[in-house]
Tab-separated table of C-alpha atoms in Angstrom:
chain	number	residue	atom	x	y	z
Q	1	UNK	CA	100.176	88.431	125.265
Q	2	UNK	CA	99.629	92.011	124.112
Q	3	UNK	CA	101.080	91.054	120.746
Q	4	UNK	CA	98.737	88.114	120.400
Q	5	UNK	CA	95.710	90.311	121.150
Q	6	UNK	CA	96.914	92.903	118.636
Q	7	UNK	CA	97.498	90.284	115.944
Q	8	UNK	CA	94.112	88.710	116.631
Q	9	UNK	CA	92.229	92.017	116.395
Q	10	UNK	CA	94.104	92.887	113.207
Q	11	UNK	CA	93.109	89.577	111.652
Q	12	UNK	CA	89.479	89.932	112.707
Q	13	UNK	CA	89.339	93.464	111.285
Q	14	UNK	CA	90.858	92.276	107.999
Q	15	UNK	CA	88.365	89.444	107.811
Q	16	UNK	CA	85.425	91.763	108.511
Q	17	UNK	CA	86.509	94.152	105.749
Q	18	UNK	CA	87.133	91.461	103.160
Q	19	UNK	CA	84.118	89.278	103.886
Q	20	UNK	CA	80.983	91.413	103.679
Q	21	UNK	CA	78.771	88.453	104.652
Q	22	UNK	CA	77.674	88.601	108.259
Q	23	UNK	CA	75.540	85.499	108.886
Q	24	UNK	CA	76.236	83.430	112.026
Q	25	UNK	CA	77.751	80.472	110.163
Q	26	UNK	CA	80.132	82.576	108.062
Q	27	UNK	CA	81.085	84.674	111.095
Q	28	UNK	CA	81.888	81.514	113.041
Q	29	UNK	CA	84.018	80.166	110.193
Q	30	UNK	CA	85.804	83.516	109.942
Q	31	UNK	CA	86.536	83.537	113.664
Q	32	UNK	CA	87.819	79.989	113.387
Q	33	UNK	CA	90.173	80.885	110.548
Q	34	UNK	CA	91.475	83.890	112.511
Q	35	UNK	CA	92.254	81.637	115.478
Q	36	UNK	CA	93.929	79.140	113.139
Q	37	UNK	CA	96.139	81.810	111.561
Q	38	UNK	CA	97.071	83.234	114.982
Q	39	UNK	CA	97.975	79.732	116.167
Q	40	UNK	CA	100.125	79.126	113.080
Q	41	UNK	CA	101.847	82.485	113.608
Q	42	UNK	CA	102.552	81.605	117.219
Q	43	UNK	CA	104.053	78.275	116.142
Q	44	UNK	CA	106.253	80.115	113.621
Q	45	UNK	CA	107.423	82.466	116.365
Q	46	UNK	CA	105.775	85.408	114.628
Q	47	UNK	CA	103.948	86.727	117.680
Q	48	UNK	CA	106.808	88.902	118.885
Q	49	UNK	CA	107.808	92.539	119.305
Q	50	UNK	CA	109.499	92.475	115.892
Q	51	UNK	CA	106.679	90.863	113.899
Q	52	UNK	CA	103.761	92.703	115.550
Q	53	UNK	CA	105.248	96.150	116.224
Q	54	UNK	CA	102.438	97.619	118.322
Q	55	UNK	CA	104.839	100.192	119.811
Q	56	UNK	CA	104.731	102.009	116.455
Q	57	UNK	CA	100.957	102.387	116.374
Q	58	UNK	CA	100.502	105.606	118.406
Q	59	UNK	CA	102.871	107.584	116.180
Q	60	UNK	CA	102.080	105.871	112.882
Q	61	UNK	CA	99.103	108.069	111.813
Q	62	UNK	CA	101.053	111.328	112.103
Q	63	UNK	CA	104.048	109.828	110.293
Q	64	UNK	CA	101.777	108.544	107.505
Q	65	UNK	CA	100.242	111.975	107.018
Q	66	UNK	CA	103.687	113.572	106.860
Q	67	UNK	CA	104.887	110.911	104.410
Q	68	UNK	CA	101.833	111.370	102.170
Q	69	UNK	CA	102.485	115.105	102.107
Q	70	UNK	CA	106.113	114.403	101.206
Q	71	UNK	CA	105.006	112.017	98.441
Q	72	UNK	CA	102.645	114.643	97.010
Q	73	UNK	CA	105.430	117.244	96.950
Q	74	UNK	CA	107.947	114.864	95.376
Q	75	UNK	CA	105.373	113.743	92.806
Q	76	UNK	CA	104.893	117.293	91.593
Q	77	UNK	CA	108.599	117.980	91.199
Q	78	UNK	CA	109.355	114.636	89.520
Q	79	UNK	CA	106.354	114.896	87.170
Q	80	UNK	CA	107.656	118.212	85.939
Q	81	UNK	CA	111.133	116.794	85.433
Q	82	UNK	CA	109.818	113.822	83.451
Q	83	UNK	CA	108.414	116.246	80.875
Q	84	UNK	CA	111.135	118.924	81.019
Q	85	UNK	CA	114.247	118.889	78.811
Q	86	UNK	CA	116.984	116.418	79.715
Q	87	UNK	CA	119.283	118.967	81.348
Q	88	UNK	CA	116.916	119.243	84.323
Q	89	UNK	CA	117.744	115.677	85.261
Q	90	UNK	CA	121.033	115.139	87.076
Q	91	UNK	CA	120.989	111.666	88.560
Q	92	UNK	CA	123.350	111.115	91.441
Q	93	UNK	CA	124.280	108.685	94.180
Q	94	UNK	CA	124.334	109.801	97.796
Q	95	UNK	CA	125.435	107.828	100.814
Q	96	UNK	CA	123.526	108.537	103.998
Q	97	UNK	CA	124.251	107.293	107.483
Q	98	UNK	CA	121.282	105.671	109.211
Q	99	UNK	CA	120.333	106.986	112.621
Q	100	UNK	CA	117.784	104.291	113.389
Q	101	UNK	CA	118.466	101.869	116.190
Q	102	UNK	CA	116.153	99.010	115.208
Q	103	UNK	CA	116.098	96.916	112.040
Q	104	UNK	CA	112.444	97.801	111.614
Q	105	UNK	CA	113.300	101.508	111.756
Q	106	UNK	CA	115.946	101.033	109.071
Q	107	UNK	CA	113.513	99.130	106.871
Q	108	UNK	CA	110.885	101.862	107.324
Q	109	UNK	CA	113.462	104.511	106.429
Q	110	UNK	CA	114.570	102.663	103.276
Q	111	UNK	CA	110.973	102.056	102.221
Q	112	UNK	CA	109.982	105.681	102.855
Q	113	UNK	CA	112.920	106.907	100.780
Q	114	UNK	CA	111.992	104.555	97.954
Q	115	UNK	CA	108.326	105.473	98.199
Q	116	UNK	CA	108.984	109.171	97.613
Q	117	UNK	CA	109.489	109.632	93.871
Q	118	UNK	CA	112.903	111.023	93.031
Q	119	UNK	CA	114.848	108.950	95.545
Q	120	UNK	CA	115.461	105.207	95.632
Q	121	UNK	CA	117.432	103.176	98.145
Q	122	UNK	CA	119.626	100.866	96.087
Q	123	UNK	CA	121.779	99.502	98.862
Q	124	UNK	CA	121.571	99.160	102.623
Q	125	UNK	CA	124.530	97.797	104.538
Q	126	UNK	CA	126.708	98.544	107.566
Q	127	UNK	CA	124.354	101.220	108.846
Q	128	UNK	CA	124.649	103.239	105.656
Q	129	UNK	CA	122.132	103.630	102.836
Q	130	UNK	CA	123.100	104.160	99.192
Q	131	UNK	CA	120.466	106.416	97.671
Q	132	UNK	CA	119.992	107.157	93.991
Q	133	UNK	CA	118.275	110.461	93.301
Q	134	UNK	CA	116.882	111.968	90.125
Q	135	UNK	CA	118.156	115.442	90.935
Q	136	UNK	CA	120.559	116.713	93.594
Q	137	UNK	CA	117.650	118.789	94.896
Q	138	UNK	CA	115.220	115.910	95.168
Q	139	UNK	CA	117.061	114.357	98.090
Q	140	UNK	CA	117.252	117.455	100.291
Q	141	UNK	CA	115.044	115.886	102.930
Q	142	UNK	CA	117.052	112.707	102.869
Q	143	UNK	CA	120.539	114.199	102.998
Q	144	UNK	CA	119.695	116.850	105.522
Q	145	UNK	CA	118.310	114.167	107.733
Q	146	UNK	CA	114.695	115.295	108.012
Q	147	UNK	CA	113.374	111.881	107.051
Q	148	UNK	CA	116.022	110.212	109.176
Q	149	UNK	CA	114.847	112.221	112.176
Q	150	UNK	CA	111.166	111.511	111.512
Q	151	UNK	CA	111.720	107.781	111.304
Q	152	UNK	CA	113.803	107.917	114.511
Q	153	UNK	CA	110.882	109.690	116.159
Q	154	UNK	CA	108.505	107.018	114.832
Q	155	UNK	CA	110.570	104.062	116.038
Q	156	UNK	CA	111.684	105.522	119.379
Q	157	UNK	CA	109.248	103.549	121.525
Q	158	UNK	CA	109.851	100.412	119.504
Q	159	UNK	CA	113.637	100.764	119.716
Q	160	UNK	CA	113.586	101.483	123.458
Q	161	UNK	CA	112.088	98.064	124.066
Q	162	UNK	CA	115.001	96.491	122.188
Q	163	UNK	CA	116.533	93.785	124.352
O	1	UNK	CA	62.781	118.517	104.764
O	2	UNK	CA	62.864	122.089	103.569
O	3	UNK	CA	63.908	123.020	100.090
O	4	UNK	CA	67.091	124.616	101.428
O	5	UNK	CA	68.286	121.319	102.899
O	6	UNK	CA	67.597	119.599	99.611
O	7	UNK	CA	69.643	122.214	97.808
O	8	UNK	CA	72.481	121.652	100.242
O	9	UNK	CA	72.466	117.927	99.611
O	10	UNK	CA	72.480	118.467	95.857
O	11	UNK	CA	75.368	120.924	96.213
O	12	UNK	CA	77.383	118.486	98.326
O	13	UNK	CA	76.689	115.724	95.857
O	14	UNK	CA	77.896	117.897	92.994
O	15	UNK	CA	81.012	118.848	94.936
O	16	UNK	CA	81.844	115.211	95.604
O	17	UNK	CA	81.303	114.393	91.960
O	18	UNK	CA	83.600	117.214	90.913
O	19	UNK	CA	86.317	116.228	93.401
O	20	UNK	CA	86.139	112.617	92.274
O	21	UNK	CA	86.365	113.661	88.610
O	22	UNK	CA	89.357	115.866	89.362
O	23	UNK	CA	91.199	113.163	91.332
O	24	UNK	CA	90.694	110.448	88.722
O	25	UNK	CA	91.700	112.779	85.876
O	26	UNK	CA	94.817	113.902	87.786
O	27	UNK	CA	95.727	110.281	88.520
O	28	UNK	CA	95.315	109.328	84.860
O	29	UNK	CA	97.495	112.274	83.789
O	30	UNK	CA	100.188	111.357	86.328
O	31	UNK	CA	100.258	107.762	85.164
O	32	UNK	CA	100.512	108.758	81.486
O	33	UNK	CA	103.355	111.155	82.362
O	34	UNK	CA	105.142	108.366	84.192
O	35	UNK	CA	104.680	106.149	81.126
O	36	UNK	CA	106.280	108.862	79.016
O	37	UNK	CA	109.087	109.073	81.576
O	38	UNK	CA	109.630	105.318	81.318
O	39	UNK	CA	110.331	105.814	77.617
O	40	UNK	CA	112.305	109.058	77.820
O	41	UNK	CA	114.702	108.622	80.711
O	42	UNK	CA	118.212	107.366	79.954
O	43	UNK	CA	118.941	104.453	82.302
O	44	UNK	CA	117.362	101.881	84.579
O	45	UNK	CA	117.789	103.818	87.832
O	46	UNK	CA	116.198	106.997	86.493
O	47	UNK	CA	113.348	104.946	85.034
O	48	UNK	CA	112.674	103.622	88.525
O	49	UNK	CA	111.856	107.210	89.539
O	50	UNK	CA	109.403	107.477	86.650
O	51	UNK	CA	107.766	104.217	87.684
O	52	UNK	CA	107.450	105.378	91.265
O	53	UNK	CA	105.369	108.396	90.165
O	54	UNK	CA	102.719	106.059	88.771
O	55	UNK	CA	103.120	103.676	91.687
O	56	UNK	CA	102.431	106.326	94.334
O	57	UNK	CA	100.825	109.470	92.911
O	58	UNK	CA	98.768	107.959	90.107
O	59	UNK	CA	97.615	105.032	92.210
O	60	UNK	CA	96.655	107.107	95.268
O	61	UNK	CA	94.810	109.752	93.225
O	62	UNK	CA	92.757	107.293	91.165
O	63	UNK	CA	91.824	105.147	94.158
O	64	UNK	CA	91.005	108.271	96.216
O	65	UNK	CA	88.661	109.380	93.425
O	66	UNK	CA	86.967	105.989	93.534
O	67	UNK	CA	86.712	106.247	97.345
O	68	UNK	CA	84.768	109.503	97.028
O	69	UNK	CA	82.420	107.800	94.563
O	70	UNK	CA	81.867	104.841	96.826
O	71	UNK	CA	81.134	106.890	99.940
O	72	UNK	CA	81.659	105.582	103.455
O	73	UNK	CA	81.326	101.845	103.632
O	74	UNK	CA	82.870	98.474	103.004
O	75	UNK	CA	83.933	99.364	99.465
O	76	UNK	CA	85.975	102.333	100.670
O	77	UNK	CA	87.541	100.153	103.363
O	78	UNK	CA	88.609	97.705	100.666
O	79	UNK	CA	90.054	100.523	98.565
O	80	UNK	CA	91.999	101.777	101.588
O	81	UNK	CA	93.287	98.243	102.082
O	82	UNK	CA	94.486	98.140	98.460
O	83	UNK	CA	96.244	101.501	98.891
O	84	UNK	CA	97.974	100.409	102.110
O	85	UNK	CA	99.013	97.134	100.551
O	86	UNK	CA	100.445	98.769	97.430
O	87	UNK	CA	102.229	101.424	99.507
O	88	UNK	CA	104.009	98.687	101.444
O	89	UNK	CA	104.809	96.301	98.594
O	90	UNK	CA	105.787	98.650	95.786
O	91	UNK	CA	108.882	100.160	97.475
O	92	UNK	CA	109.913	96.698	98.637
O	93	UNK	CA	109.766	95.354	95.089
O	94	UNK	CA	111.533	98.454	93.733
O	95	UNK	CA	114.289	98.170	96.309
O	96	UNK	CA	114.762	94.472	95.571
O	97	UNK	CA	114.956	95.282	91.860
O	98	UNK	CA	117.495	98.104	92.297
O	99	UNK	CA	119.635	96.005	94.615
O	100	UNK	CA	119.602	93.026	92.270
O	101	UNK	CA	120.478	95.265	89.328
O	102	UNK	CA	123.399	96.824	91.211
O	103	UNK	CA	124.748	93.438	92.278
O	104	UNK	CA	124.444	92.297	88.682
O	105	UNK	CA	126.683	95.178	87.595
O	106	UNK	CA	124.167	97.585	86.056
O	107	UNK	CA	125.764	100.965	86.807
O	108	UNK	CA	124.004	104.324	87.064
O	109	UNK	CA	124.717	106.951	84.427
O	110	UNK	CA	128.285	108.210	84.364
O	111	UNK	CA	127.714	111.709	85.728
O	112	UNK	CA	126.462	110.173	88.962
O	113	UNK	CA	129.814	110.282	90.722
O	114	UNK	CA	130.430	113.852	89.650
O	115	UNK	CA	127.174	114.966	91.223
O	116	UNK	CA	128.201	113.354	94.462
O	117	UNK	CA	131.456	115.262	94.718
O	118	UNK	CA	129.951	118.625	93.819
O	119	UNK	CA	127.378	118.426	96.539
R	1	UNK	CA	82.364	109.421	81.815
R	2	UNK	CA	85.235	110.208	84.156
R	3	UNK	CA	85.778	106.519	84.766
R	4	UNK	CA	86.195	106.054	81.012
R	5	UNK	CA	88.773	108.860	81.052
R	6	UNK	CA	90.604	107.094	83.882
R	7	UNK	CA	90.549	103.790	82.003
R	8	UNK	CA	91.853	105.520	78.869
R	9	UNK	CA	94.718	107.070	80.841
R	10	UNK	CA	95.654	103.765	82.437
R	11	UNK	CA	95.421	101.945	79.086
R	12	UNK	CA	97.677	104.484	77.362
R	13	UNK	CA	100.183	104.106	80.209
R	14	UNK	CA	100.084	100.333	79.801
R	15	UNK	CA	100.879	100.725	76.098
R	16	UNK	CA	103.844	103.011	76.869
R	17	UNK	CA	105.102	100.546	79.472
R	18	UNK	CA	104.764	97.675	76.995
R	19	UNK	CA	106.986	99.571	74.557
R	20	UNK	CA	109.608	99.878	77.302
R	21	UNK	CA	109.265	96.216	78.192
R	22	UNK	CA	109.782	95.195	74.562
R	23	UNK	CA	112.678	97.624	74.096
R	24	UNK	CA	114.581	96.503	77.195
R	25	UNK	CA	117.571	97.027	77.125
R	26	UNK	CA	118.378	95.141	80.352
R	27	UNK	CA	116.281	92.424	81.912
R	28	UNK	CA	115.772	94.657	84.943
R	29	UNK	CA	114.068	97.271	82.766
R	30	UNK	CA	111.659	94.605	81.667
R	31	UNK	CA	110.980	93.449	85.234
R	32	UNK	CA	110.404	97.062	86.304
R	33	UNK	CA	107.977	97.482	83.410
R	34	UNK	CA	106.090	94.304	84.216
R	35	UNK	CA	105.842	95.275	87.890
R	36	UNK	CA	104.389	98.658	86.931
R	37	UNK	CA	102.097	96.955	84.418
R	38	UNK	CA	100.734	94.865	87.271
R	39	UNK	CA	100.022	97.952	89.388
R	40	UNK	CA	98.222	99.500	86.430
R	41	UNK	CA	96.175	96.313	86.087
R	42	UNK	CA	95.069	96.689	89.694
R	43	UNK	CA	93.874	100.229	88.923
R	44	UNK	CA	92.166	99.001	85.747
R	45	UNK	CA	90.299	96.302	87.642
R	46	UNK	CA	89.200	98.848	90.266
R	47	UNK	CA	87.939	101.254	87.585
R	48	UNK	CA	86.113	98.472	85.718
R	49	UNK	CA	84.528	97.405	89.015
R	50	UNK	CA	83.024	100.891	89.375
R	51	UNK	CA	81.935	101.133	85.725
R	52	UNK	CA	80.095	97.822	85.794
R	53	UNK	CA	78.912	98.564	89.348
R	54	UNK	CA	80.203	95.227	90.595
R	55	UNK	CA	82.424	96.199	93.489
R	56	UNK	CA	83.164	92.546	94.268
R	57	UNK	CA	85.858	92.935	91.622
R	58	UNK	CA	87.882	94.869	94.207
R	59	UNK	CA	88.773	91.542	95.812
R	60	UNK	CA	90.297	90.538	92.488
R	61	UNK	CA	92.266	93.798	92.439
R	62	UNK	CA	93.640	93.077	95.915
R	63	UNK	CA	94.560	89.523	94.946
R	64	UNK	CA	96.208	90.786	91.785
R	65	UNK	CA	98.308	93.220	93.806
R	66	UNK	CA	99.419	90.339	96.031
R	67	UNK	CA	100.314	88.041	93.164
R	68	UNK	CA	102.066	90.850	91.293
R	69	UNK	CA	104.333	91.523	94.277
R	70	UNK	CA	105.154	87.876	94.870
R	71	UNK	CA	105.713	87.347	91.143
R	72	UNK	CA	108.176	90.233	90.915
R	73	UNK	CA	110.117	89.033	93.941
R	74	UNK	CA	110.129	85.468	92.598
R	75	UNK	CA	111.476	86.559	89.191
R	76	UNK	CA	114.167	88.688	90.865
R	77	UNK	CA	115.170	85.819	93.115
R	78	UNK	CA	115.305	83.506	90.158
R	79	UNK	CA	117.476	86.008	88.285
R	80	UNK	CA	119.880	86.276	91.216
R	81	UNK	CA	120.209	82.676	92.300
R	82	UNK	CA	118.852	80.741	89.336
R	83	UNK	CA	116.755	78.824	91.819
R	84	UNK	CA	113.563	79.560	93.757
R	85	UNK	CA	114.158	77.063	96.552
R	86	UNK	CA	117.423	78.362	97.931
R	87	UNK	CA	117.022	80.752	100.853
R	88	UNK	CA	120.241	82.651	100.153
R	89	UNK	CA	123.290	82.697	102.430
R	90	UNK	CA	123.316	83.823	106.049
R	91	UNK	CA	124.947	87.143	105.238
R	92	UNK	CA	122.099	87.917	102.874
R	93	UNK	CA	119.534	87.367	105.615
R	94	UNK	CA	120.937	90.085	107.866
R	95	UNK	CA	120.641	92.599	105.053
R	96	UNK	CA	117.320	94.422	105.252
């Protein structure tokens, strides 16, 4: 029930942002389409803990800020390396064990690693991630487990509810 | 409204203009650099790093500059929506690409394994 | 003025990417280039929307981002399986 309410409010918010026309008829049609989409999602079994991860929401803003800061830092170092002579680039593969308990946590970790320039997840199986990095230094946060720990912090409430 | 208030508003307006100019210029520079990187770097996996500079840094900076221009409102909300959407989809697409390339037998540059052992 | 500078930067980047797309050497380089080209197009549309003062264009930018993502995934899937209809095997589904 909580998931349905969350999905519904998300849809309504999305509709309000994208529409921009707030006359009674259009509003009614928008509400109708939101209900229709929610109904279709329910029929597809998409109104669940996994598909509407509301347990992440309280910690998501702080994680996003941290990730944006990380992205800014990585951008600066990679930008410099793109222009610097070739010897400053030492691509390498690192294998990192995943500490996340939920599939969603693992996906968030892989996406965060890929999102930061300088590191890309190129494989994810058996609880281990294969990460390609532009320089051995660029993956400090990944190999030393800072990002791993942050994502575990983010998903902790979500993973606790795991059946 | 006193003349001091008016001055303040003008100053804030100028500051916003300046910040917006700076952000858009920085975003354009980042994206050109990433284009250069796409041409310079030796293999597919390193080029992915170059692409991700434009995908994150360039995109966020340019759209943030536009947000400052638009001011608070529906337009900024839409820009935020675009940023969120791109931040979710671009790593997914990159990961799918890298995985497909690896399964297809495209190998990273040869000194990759050496780096791993020296760590 | 600054919007023009932004458009110039994005356009130059698109040219550089096009060179990479034409040069290859692997198909995946080309797909990477096209994906990035799509992201640049989104930025271009957003900048043009502000230059012409028609912010409705932002909807187009959002749609373009959507289609770009789905297009990239579709091409990759086609490359891997040679077929867009097949959902892949069960083992593939458990992989994130």
